[in-house]
Amino acid sequence: MNPKWDKPKSKISASRKLSLKMLLLTRACEDLEKEKLEREEEKVRYLGEKLPPLQLSGLSLDELQKLCKQLHEKIDVVDEERYDCEHKVVKHNKDIHELKLKVQDLGGKFKKPALRKVRVSADEMMRALLGSKHKGSMDLRANLKSVKKEDVKQDKVLTSEVGDWRKNVEAMSGMEGRKKMFDTGGGAHLKPLTRPT
């Protein structure tokens, strides 16, 4: 066997690895619980500073109005801070997205962007493909087959003579009833019945 491909044997036994993993997991759980408690304490402390308990008993109407105005001013300040924080978060998210794209570009992994449709004429396309070699304009209609008007009229005359369905019905039908039905227009949408020969 090739010694390069052999895995080196671990110096720590499997049971020791398992016990270390268990210790790390219990330590991580304890840290998470501590972090939760610290957040709750910080929240209570912050609310205690910013929002002292209100003493409303024994206040006159003017004093209550002044208190309401003070509370409205504090609410406006908090709303401004909240808006600023939200704006910062949106800006940071955009920056993170741009940095991720730069990292992807540097790493060689590239996501294809969504392509949009662009109208380009044949001349512009040929100039883009061939560059300076392309000379003159390319008229696509000039390469189409030209048809003479006399040929078209002759084709129409031939098809009208051969394809007149009334003549076929008169020639093929021996029954007068069928012919009358076609003449009156009642069965104009029906195909004429013909017998195979």
PDB file of N, CA, C and O in Angstrom, residues 80-138:
ATOM      1  N   GLU A  80     -37.036  58.386  15.582  1.00  0.00           N
ATOM      2  CA  GLU A  80     -35.914  58.811  14.748  1.00  0.00           C
ATOM      3  C   GLU A  80     -34.742  57.849  14.896  1.00  0.00           C
ATOM      4  O   GLU A  80     -34.107  57.473  13.902  1.00  0.00           O
ATOM      5  N   GLU A  81     -34.450  57.444  16.121  1.00  0.00           N
ATOM      6  CA  GLU A  81     -33.357  56.491  16.352  1.00  0.00           C
ATOM      7  C   GLU A  81     -33.645  55.154  15.662  1.00  0.00           C
ATOM      8  O   GLU A  81     -32.757  54.547  15.055  1.00  0.00           O
ATOM      9  N   ARG A  82     -34.900  54.698  15.762  1.00  0.00           N
ATOM     10  CA  ARG A  82     -35.279  53.439  15.133  1.00  0.00           C
ATOM     11  C   ARG A  82     -35.124  53.523  13.625  1.00  0.00           C
ATOM     12  O   ARG A  82     -34.586  52.609  12.973  1.00  0.00           O
ATOM     13  N   TYR A  83     -35.565  54.639  13.029  1.00  0.00           N
ATOM     14  CA  TYR A  83     -35.428  54.816  11.582  1.00  0.00           C
ATOM     15  C   TYR A  83     -33.954  54.814  11.182  1.00  0.00           C
ATOM     16  O   TYR A  83     -33.573  54.186  10.187  1.00  0.00           O
ATOM     17  N   ASP A  84     -33.126  55.520  11.963  1.00  0.00           N
ATOM     18  CA  ASP A  84     -31.691  55.554  11.652  1.00  0.00           C
ATOM     19  C   ASP A  84     -31.084  54.157  11.729  1.00  0.00           C
ATOM     20  O   ASP A  84     -30.285  53.767  10.868  1.00  0.00           O
ATOM     21  N   CYS A  85     -31.484  53.398  12.750  1.00  0.00           N
ATOM     22  CA  CYS A  85     -30.954  52.034  12.893  1.00  0.00           C
ATOM     23  C   CYS A  85     -31.379  51.152  11.720  1.00  0.00           C
ATOM     24  O   CYS A  85     -30.575  50.386  11.184  1.00  0.00           O
ATOM     25  N   GLU A  86     -32.648  51.259  11.327  1.00  0.00           N
ATOM     26  CA  GLU A  86     -33.132  50.461  10.192  1.00  0.00           C
ATOM     27  C   GLU A  86     -32.381  50.835   8.914  1.00  0.00           C
ATOM     28  O   GLU A  86     -32.013  49.967   8.116  1.00  0.00           O
ATOM     29  N   HIS A  87     -32.146  52.130   8.721  1.00  0.00           N
ATOM     30  CA  HIS A  87     -31.419  52.575   7.529  1.00  0.00           C
ATOM     31  C   HIS A  87     -29.994  52.023   7.536  1.00  0.00           C
ATOM     32  O   HIS A  87     -29.484  51.578   6.496  1.00  0.00           O
ATOM     33  N   LYS A  88     -29.363  52.030   8.698  1.00  0.00           N
ATOM     34  CA  LYS A  88     -28.004  51.486   8.800  1.00  0.00           C
ATOM     35  C   LYS A  88     -27.991  49.998   8.489  1.00  0.00           C
ATOM     36  O   LYS A  88     -27.095  49.495   7.803  1.00  0.00           O
ATOM     37  N   VAL A  89     -29.005  49.276   8.984  1.00  0.00           N
ATOM     38  CA  VAL A  89     -29.075  47.830   8.741  1.00  0.00           C
ATOM     39  C   VAL A  89     -29.226  47.550   7.247  1.00  0.00           C
ATOM     40  O   VAL A  89     -28.556  46.670   6.689  1.00  0.00           O
ATOM     41  N   VAL A  90     -30.095  48.311   6.584  1.00  0.00           N
ATOM     42  CA  VAL A  90     -30.290  48.121   5.138  1.00  0.00           C
ATOM     43  C   VAL A  90     -28.991  48.411   4.390  1.00  0.00           C
ATOM     44  O   VAL A  90     -28.585  47.657   3.489  1.00  0.00           O
ATOM     45  N   LYS A  91     -28.301  49.483   4.785  1.00  0.00           N
ATOM     46  CA  LYS A  91     -27.040  49.828   4.128  1.00  0.00           C
ATOM     47  C   LYS A  91     -25.993  48.747   4.352  1.00  0.00           C
ATOM     48  O   LYS A  91     -25.281  48.347   3.427  1.00  0.00           O
ATOM     49  N   HIS A  92     -25.913  48.239   5.584  1.00  0.00           N
ATOM     50  CA  HIS A  92     -24.947  47.180   5.872  1.00  0.00           C
ATOM     51  C   HIS A  92     -25.265  45.908   5.088  1.00  0.00           C
ATOM     52  O   HIS A  92     -24.356  45.217   4.607  1.00  0.00           O
ATOM     53  N   ASN A  93     -26.559  45.590   4.953  1.00  0.00           N
ATOM     54  CA  ASN A  93     -26.939  44.403   4.176  1.00  0.00           C
ATOM     55  C   ASN A  93     -26.525  44.548   2.711  1.00  0.00           C
ATOM     56  O   ASN A  93     -26.049  43.590   2.096  1.00  0.00           O
ATOM     57  N   LYS A  94     -26.693  45.747   2.150  1.00  0.00           N
ATOM     58  CA  LYS A  94     -26.256  45.975   0.762  1.00  0.00           C
ATOM     59  C   LYS A  94     -24.742  45.821   0.648  1.00  0.00           C
ATOM     60  O   LYS A  94     -24.240  45.222  -0.308  1.00  0.00           O
ATOM     61  N   ASP A  95     -24.026  46.381   1.626  1.00  0.00           N
ATOM     62  CA  ASP A  95     -22.566  46.260   1.605  1.00  0.00           C
ATOM     63  C   ASP A  95     -22.132  44.802   1.694  1.00  0.00           C
ATOM     64  O   ASP A  95     -21.209  44.369   0.994  1.00  0.00           O
ATOM     65  N   ILE A  96     -22.807  44.040   2.544  1.00  0.00           N
ATOM     66  CA  ILE A  96     -22.486  42.614   2.682  1.00  0.00           C
ATOM     67  C   ILE A  96     -22.722  41.892   1.368  1.00  0.00           C
ATOM     68  O   ILE A  96     -21.906  41.066   0.933  1.00  0.00           O
ATOM     69  N   HIS A  97     -23.839  42.202   0.710  1.00  0.00           N
ATOM     70  CA  HIS A  97     -24.154  41.557  -0.567  1.00  0.00           C
ATOM     71  C   HIS A  97     -23.074  41.890  -1.614  1.00  0.00           C
ATOM     72  O   HIS A  97     -22.613  41.002  -2.347  1.00  0.00           O
ATOM     73  N   GLU A  98     -22.678  43.166  -1.680  1.00  0.00           N
ATOM     74  CA  GLU A  98     -21.644  43.555  -2.647  1.00  0.00           C
ATOM     75  C   GLU A  98     -20.321  42.858  -2.342  1.00  0.00           C
ATOM     76  O   GLU A  98     -19.624  42.404  -3.256  1.00  0.00           O
ATOM     77  N   LEU A  99     -19.979  42.766  -1.060  1.00  0.00           N
ATOM     78  CA  LEU A  99     -18.729  42.094  -0.699  1.00  0.00           C
ATOM     79  C   LEU A  99     -18.784  40.607  -1.031  1.00  0.00           C
ATOM     80  O   LEU A  99     -17.779  40.022  -1.468  1.00  0.00           O
ATOM     81  N   LYS A 100     -19.955  39.986  -0.850  1.00  0.00           N
ATOM     82  CA  LYS A 100     -20.099  38.570  -1.226  1.00  0.00           C
ATOM     83  C   LYS A 100     -19.867  38.392  -2.724  1.00  0.00           C
ATOM     84  O   LYS A 100     -19.217  37.435  -3.149  1.00  0.00           O
ATOM     85  N   LEU A 101     -20.420  39.324  -3.514  1.00  0.00           N
ATOM     86  CA  LEU A 101     -20.218  39.235  -4.972  1.00  0.00           C
ATOM     87  C   LEU A 101     -18.746  39.400  -5.327  1.00  0.00           C
ATOM     88  O   LEU A 101     -18.227  38.695  -6.201  1.00  0.00           O
ATOM     89  N   LYS A 102     -18.059  40.309  -4.626  1.00  0.00           N
ATOM     90  CA  LYS A 102     -16.627  40.485  -4.896  1.00  0.00           C
ATOM     91  C   LYS A 102     -15.849  39.224  -4.538  1.00  0.00           C
ATOM     92  O   LYS A 102     -14.936  38.816  -5.264  1.00  0.00           O
ATOM     93  N   VAL A 103     -16.215  38.599  -3.409  1.00  0.00           N
ATOM     94  CA  VAL A 103     -15.537  37.366  -3.004  1.00  0.00           C
ATOM     95  C   VAL A 103     -15.784  36.270  -4.028  1.00  0.00           C
ATOM     96  O   VAL A 103     -14.876  35.511  -4.386  1.00  0.00           O
ATOM     97  N   GLN A 104     -17.009  36.177  -4.526  1.00  0.00           N
ATOM     98  CA  GLN A 104     -17.311  35.173  -5.554  1.00  0.00           C
ATOM     99  C   GLN A 104     -16.502  35.438  -6.817  1.00  0.00           C
ATOM    100  O   GLN A 104     -16.001  34.514  -7.454  1.00  0.00           O
ATOM    101  N   ASP A 105     -16.378  36.714  -7.192  1.00  0.00           N
ATOM    102  CA  ASP A 105     -15.586  37.046  -8.375  1.00  0.00           C
ATOM    103  C   ASP A 105     -14.129  36.653  -8.179  1.00  0.00           C
ATOM    104  O   ASP A 105     -13.487  36.123  -9.097  1.00  0.00           O
ATOM    105  N   LEU A 106     -13.602  36.920  -7.002  1.00  0.00           N
ATOM    106  CA  LEU A 106     -12.206  36.572  -6.736  1.00  0.00           C
ATOM    107  C   LEU A 106     -12.009  35.065  -6.671  1.00  0.00           C
ATOM    108  O   LEU A 106     -10.978  34.544  -7.061  1.00  0.00           O
ATOM    109  N   GLY A 107     -13.024  34.361  -6.171  1.00  0.00           N
ATOM    110  CA  GLY A 107     -12.915  32.912  -6.047  1.00  0.00           C
ATOM    111  C   GLY A 107     -13.122  32.181  -7.357  1.00  0.00           C
ATOM    112  O   GLY A 107     -12.866  30.988  -7.445  1.00  0.00           O
ATOM    113  N   GLY A 108     -13.610  32.866  -8.366  1.00  0.00           N
ATOM    114  CA  GLY A 108     -13.804  32.224  -9.661  1.00  0.00           C
ATOM    115  C   GLY A 108     -15.212  31.689  -9.846  1.00  0.00           C
ATOM    116  O   GLY A 108     -15.589  31.306 -10.928  1.00  0.00           O
ATOM    117  N   LYS A 109     -16.006  31.637  -8.794  1.00  0.00           N
ATOM    118  CA  LYS A 109     -17.391  31.188  -8.947  1.00  0.00           C
ATOM    119  C   LYS A 109     -18.215  32.408  -9.322  1.00  0.00           C
ATOM    120  O   LYS A 109     -18.190  33.428  -8.648  1.00  0.00           O
ATOM    121  N   PHE A 110     -18.967  32.268 -10.399  1.00  0.00           N
ATOM    122  CA  PHE A 110     -19.712  33.411 -10.901  1.00  0.00           C
ATOM    123  C   PHE A 110     -21.146  33.006 -11.190  1.00  0.00           C
ATOM    124  O   PHE A 110     -21.386  32.034 -11.887  1.00  0.00           O
ATOM    125  N   LYS A 111     -22.082  33.751 -10.634  1.00  0.00           N
ATOM    126  CA  LYS A 111     -23.488  33.508 -10.952  1.00  0.00           C
ATOM    127  C   LYS A 111     -23.838  34.306 -12.195  1.00  0.00           C
ATOM    128  O   LYS A 111     -23.506  35.473 -12.306  1.00  0.00           O
ATOM    129  N   LYS A 112     -24.528  33.655 -13.120  1.00  0.00           N
ATOM    130  CA  LYS A 112     -24.913  34.344 -14.341  1.00  0.00           C
ATOM    131  C   LYS A 112     -26.011  35.357 -14.014  1.00  0.00           C
ATOM    132  O   LYS A 112     -27.014  35.005 -13.404  1.00  0.00           O
ATOM    133  N   PRO A 113     -25.842  36.593 -14.428  1.00  0.00           N
ATOM    134  CA  PRO A 113     -26.896  37.582 -14.169  1.00  0.00           C
ATOM    135  C   PRO A 113     -28.064  37.359 -15.120  1.00  0.00           C
ATOM    136  O   PRO A 113     -27.915  36.741 -16.170  1.00  0.00           O
ATOM    137  N   ALA A 114     -29.206  37.856 -14.735  1.00  0.00           N
ATOM    138  CA  ALA A 114     -30.380  37.748 -15.591  1.00  0.00           C
ATOM    139  C   ALA A 114     -30.173  38.642 -16.807  1.00  0.00           C
ATOM    140  O   ALA A 114     -29.868  39.825 -16.677  1.00  0.00           O
ATOM    141  N   LEU A 115     -30.294  38.077 -17.989  1.00  0.00           N
ATOM    142  CA  LEU A 115     -30.075  38.826 -19.211  1.00  0.00           C
ATOM    143  C   LEU A 115     -31.360  39.513 -19.641  1.00  0.00           C
ATOM    144  O   LEU A 115     -32.455  39.002 -19.440  1.00  0.00           O
ATOM    145  N   ARG A 116     -31.227  40.670 -20.231  1.00  0.00           N
ATOM    146  CA  ARG A 116     -32.398  41.381 -20.715  1.00  0.00           C
ATOM    147  C   ARG A 116     -32.380  41.387 -22.246  1.00  0.00           C
ATOM    148  O   ARG A 116     -31.317  41.283 -22.866  1.00  0.00           O
ATOM    149  N   LYS A 117     -33.550  41.518 -22.832  1.00  0.00           N
ATOM    150  CA  LYS A 117     -33.660  41.503 -24.284  1.00  0.00           C
ATOM    151  C   LYS A 117     -33.266  42.869 -24.835  1.00  0.00           C
ATOM    152  O   LYS A 117     -33.662  43.902 -24.318  1.00  0.00           O
ATOM    153  N   VAL A 118     -32.459  42.839 -25.886  1.00  0.00           N
ATOM    154  CA  VAL A 118     -32.010  44.070 -26.526  1.00  0.00           C
ATOM    155  C   VAL A 118     -32.286  43.940 -28.016  1.00  0.00           C
ATOM    156  O   VAL A 118     -31.946  42.932 -28.629  1.00  0.00           O
ATOM    157  N   ARG A 119     -32.900  44.964 -28.575  1.00  0.00           N
ATOM    158  CA  ARG A 119     -33.178  44.937 -30.012  1.00  0.00           C
ATOM    159  C   ARG A 119     -31.964  45.476 -30.761  1.00  0.00           C
ATOM    160  O   ARG A 119     -31.509  46.585 -30.507  1.00  0.00           O
ATOM    161  N   VAL A 120     -31.458  44.663 -31.659  1.00  0.00           N
ATOM    162  CA  VAL A 120     -30.286  45.044 -32.436  1.00  0.00           C
ATOM    163  C   VAL A 120     -30.598  44.786 -33.901  1.00  0.00           C
ATOM    164  O   VAL A 120     -31.107  43.721 -34.258  1.00  0.00           O
ATOM    165  N   SER A 121     -30.274  45.743 -34.751  1.00  0.00           N
ATOM    166  CA  SER A 121     -30.510  45.545 -36.175  1.00  0.00           C
ATOM    167  C   SER A 121     -29.432  44.625 -36.734  1.00  0.00           C
ATOM    168  O   SER A 121     -28.404  44.365 -36.103  1.00  0.00           O
ATOM    169  N   ALA A 122     -29.665  44.161 -37.947  1.00  0.00           N
ATOM    170  CA  ALA A 122     -28.725  43.238 -38.576  1.00  0.00           C
ATOM    171  C   ALA A 122     -27.379  43.922 -38.811  1.00  0.00           C
ATOM    172  O   ALA A 122     -26.317  43.320 -38.621  1.00  0.00           O
ATOM    173  N   ASP A 123     -27.407  45.204 -39.194  1.00  0.00           N
ATOM    174  CA  ASP A 123     -26.148  45.925 -39.430  1.00  0.00           C
ATOM    175  C   ASP A 123     -25.339  46.052 -38.145  1.00  0.00           C
ATOM    176  O   ASP A 123     -24.121  45.836 -38.130  1.00  0.00           O
ATOM    177  N   GLU A 124     -26.013  46.413 -37.056  1.00  0.00           N
ATOM    178  CA  GLU A 124     -25.307  46.563 -35.777  1.00  0.00           C
ATOM    179  C   GLU A 124     -24.734  45.233 -35.316  1.00  0.00           C
ATOM    180  O   GLU A 124     -23.625  45.167 -34.780  1.00  0.00           O
ATOM    181  N   MET A 125     -25.487  44.146 -35.538  1.00  0.00           N
ATOM    182  CA  MET A 125     -25.008  42.833 -35.127  1.00  0.00           C
ATOM    183  C   MET A 125     -23.776  42.428 -35.946  1.00  0.00           C
ATOM    184  O   MET A 125     -22.797  41.912 -35.398  1.00  0.00           O
ATOM    185  N   MET A 126     -23.814  42.686 -37.241  1.00  0.00           N
ATOM    186  CA  MET A 126     -22.672  42.350 -38.089  1.00  0.00           C
ATOM    187  C   MET A 126     -21.452  43.192 -37.711  1.00  0.00           C
ATOM    188  O   MET A 126     -20.323  42.704 -37.691  1.00  0.00           O
ATOM    189  N   ARG A 127     -21.675  44.480 -37.383  1.00  0.00           N
ATOM    190  CA  ARG A 127     -20.557  45.324 -36.957  1.00  0.00           C
ATOM    191  C   ARG A 127     -19.971  44.814 -35.653  1.00  0.00           C
ATOM    192  O   ARG A 127     -18.760  44.820 -35.455  1.00  0.00           O
ATOM    193  N   ALA A 128     -20.825  44.347 -34.740  1.00  0.00           N
ATOM    194  CA  ALA A 128     -20.334  43.838 -33.457  1.00  0.00           C
ATOM    195  C   ALA A 128     -19.555  42.545 -33.646  1.00  0.00           C
ATOM    196  O   ALA A 128     -18.529  42.326 -32.992  1.00  0.00           O
ATOM    197  N   LEU A 129     -20.004  41.692 -34.571  1.00  0.00           N
ATOM    198  CA  LEU A 129     -19.331  40.417 -34.784  1.00  0.00           C
ATOM    199  C   LEU A 129     -18.063  40.551 -35.618  1.00  0.00           C
ATOM    200  O   LEU A 129     -17.024  39.973 -35.299  1.00  0.00           O
ATOM    201  N   LEU A 130     -18.152  41.319 -36.703  1.00  0.00           N
ATOM    202  CA  LEU A 130     -17.033  41.393 -37.633  1.00  0.00           C
ATOM    203  C   LEU A 130     -16.127  42.594 -37.400  1.00  0.00           C
ATOM    204  O   LEU A 130     -15.002  42.623 -37.889  1.00  0.00           O
ATOM    205  N   GLY A 131     -16.608  43.584 -36.692  1.00  0.00           N
ATOM    206  CA  GLY A 131     -15.794  44.771 -36.429  1.00  0.00           C
ATOM    207  C   GLY A 131     -15.629  45.610 -37.674  1.00  0.00           C
ATOM    208  O   GLY A 131     -16.584  45.920 -38.375  1.00  0.00           O
ATOM    209  N   SER A 132     -14.395  45.973 -37.986  1.00  0.00           N
ATOM    210  CA  SER A 132     -14.120  46.875 -39.106  1.00  0.00           C
ATOM    211  C   SER A 132     -14.232  46.169 -40.455  1.00  0.00           C
ATOM    212  O   SER A 132     -14.253  46.812 -41.489  1.00  0.00           O
ATOM    213  N   LYS A 133     -14.297  44.837 -40.480  1.00  0.00           N
ATOM    214  CA  LYS A 133     -14.388  44.096 -41.744  1.00  0.00           C
ATOM    215  C   LYS A 133     -15.748  44.282 -42.410  1.00  0.00           C
ATOM    216  O   LYS A 133     -15.895  44.114 -43.604  1.00  0.00           O
ATOM    217  N   HIS A 134     -16.771  44.590 -41.593  1.00  0.00           N
ATOM    218  CA  HIS A 134     -18.125  44.733 -42.133  1.00  0.00           C
ATOM    219  C   HIS A 134     -18.248  46.069 -42.846  1.00  0.00           C
ATOM    220  O   HIS A 134     -18.012  47.121 -42.265  1.00  0.00           O
ATOM    221  N   LYS A 135     -18.614  46.013 -44.136  1.00  0.00           N
ATOM    222  CA  LYS A 135     -18.759  47.240 -44.914  1.00  0.00           C
ATOM    223  C   LYS A 135     -20.130  47.248 -45.561  1.00  0.00           C
ATOM    224  O   LYS A 135     -20.628  46.234 -46.022  1.00  0.00           O
ATOM    225  N   GLY A 136     -20.729  48.424 -45.606  1.00  0.00           N
ATOM    226  CA  GLY A 136     -22.010  48.563 -46.272  1.00  0.00           C
ATOM    227  C   GLY A 136     -23.150  48.083 -45.394  1.00  0.00           C
ATOM    228  O   GLY A 136     -22.967  47.483 -44.355  1.00  0.00           O
ATOM    229  N   SER A 137     -24.338  48.373 -45.844  1.00  0.00           N
ATOM    230  CA  SER A 137     -25.498  47.949 -45.075  1.00  0.00           C
ATOM    231  C   SER A 137     -26.025  46.634 -45.622  1.00  0.00           C
ATOM    232  O   SER A 137     -25.861  46.312 -46.789  1.00  0.00           O
ATOM    233  N   MET A 138     -26.654  45.926 -44.745  1.00  0.00           N
ATOM    234  CA  MET A 138     -27.169  44.609 -45.131  1.00  0.00           C
ATOM    235  C   MET A 138     -28.684  44.712 -45.253  1.00  0.00           C
ATOM    236  O   MET A 138     -29.370  44.872 -44.251  1.00  0.00           O
TER     237      MET A 138
END
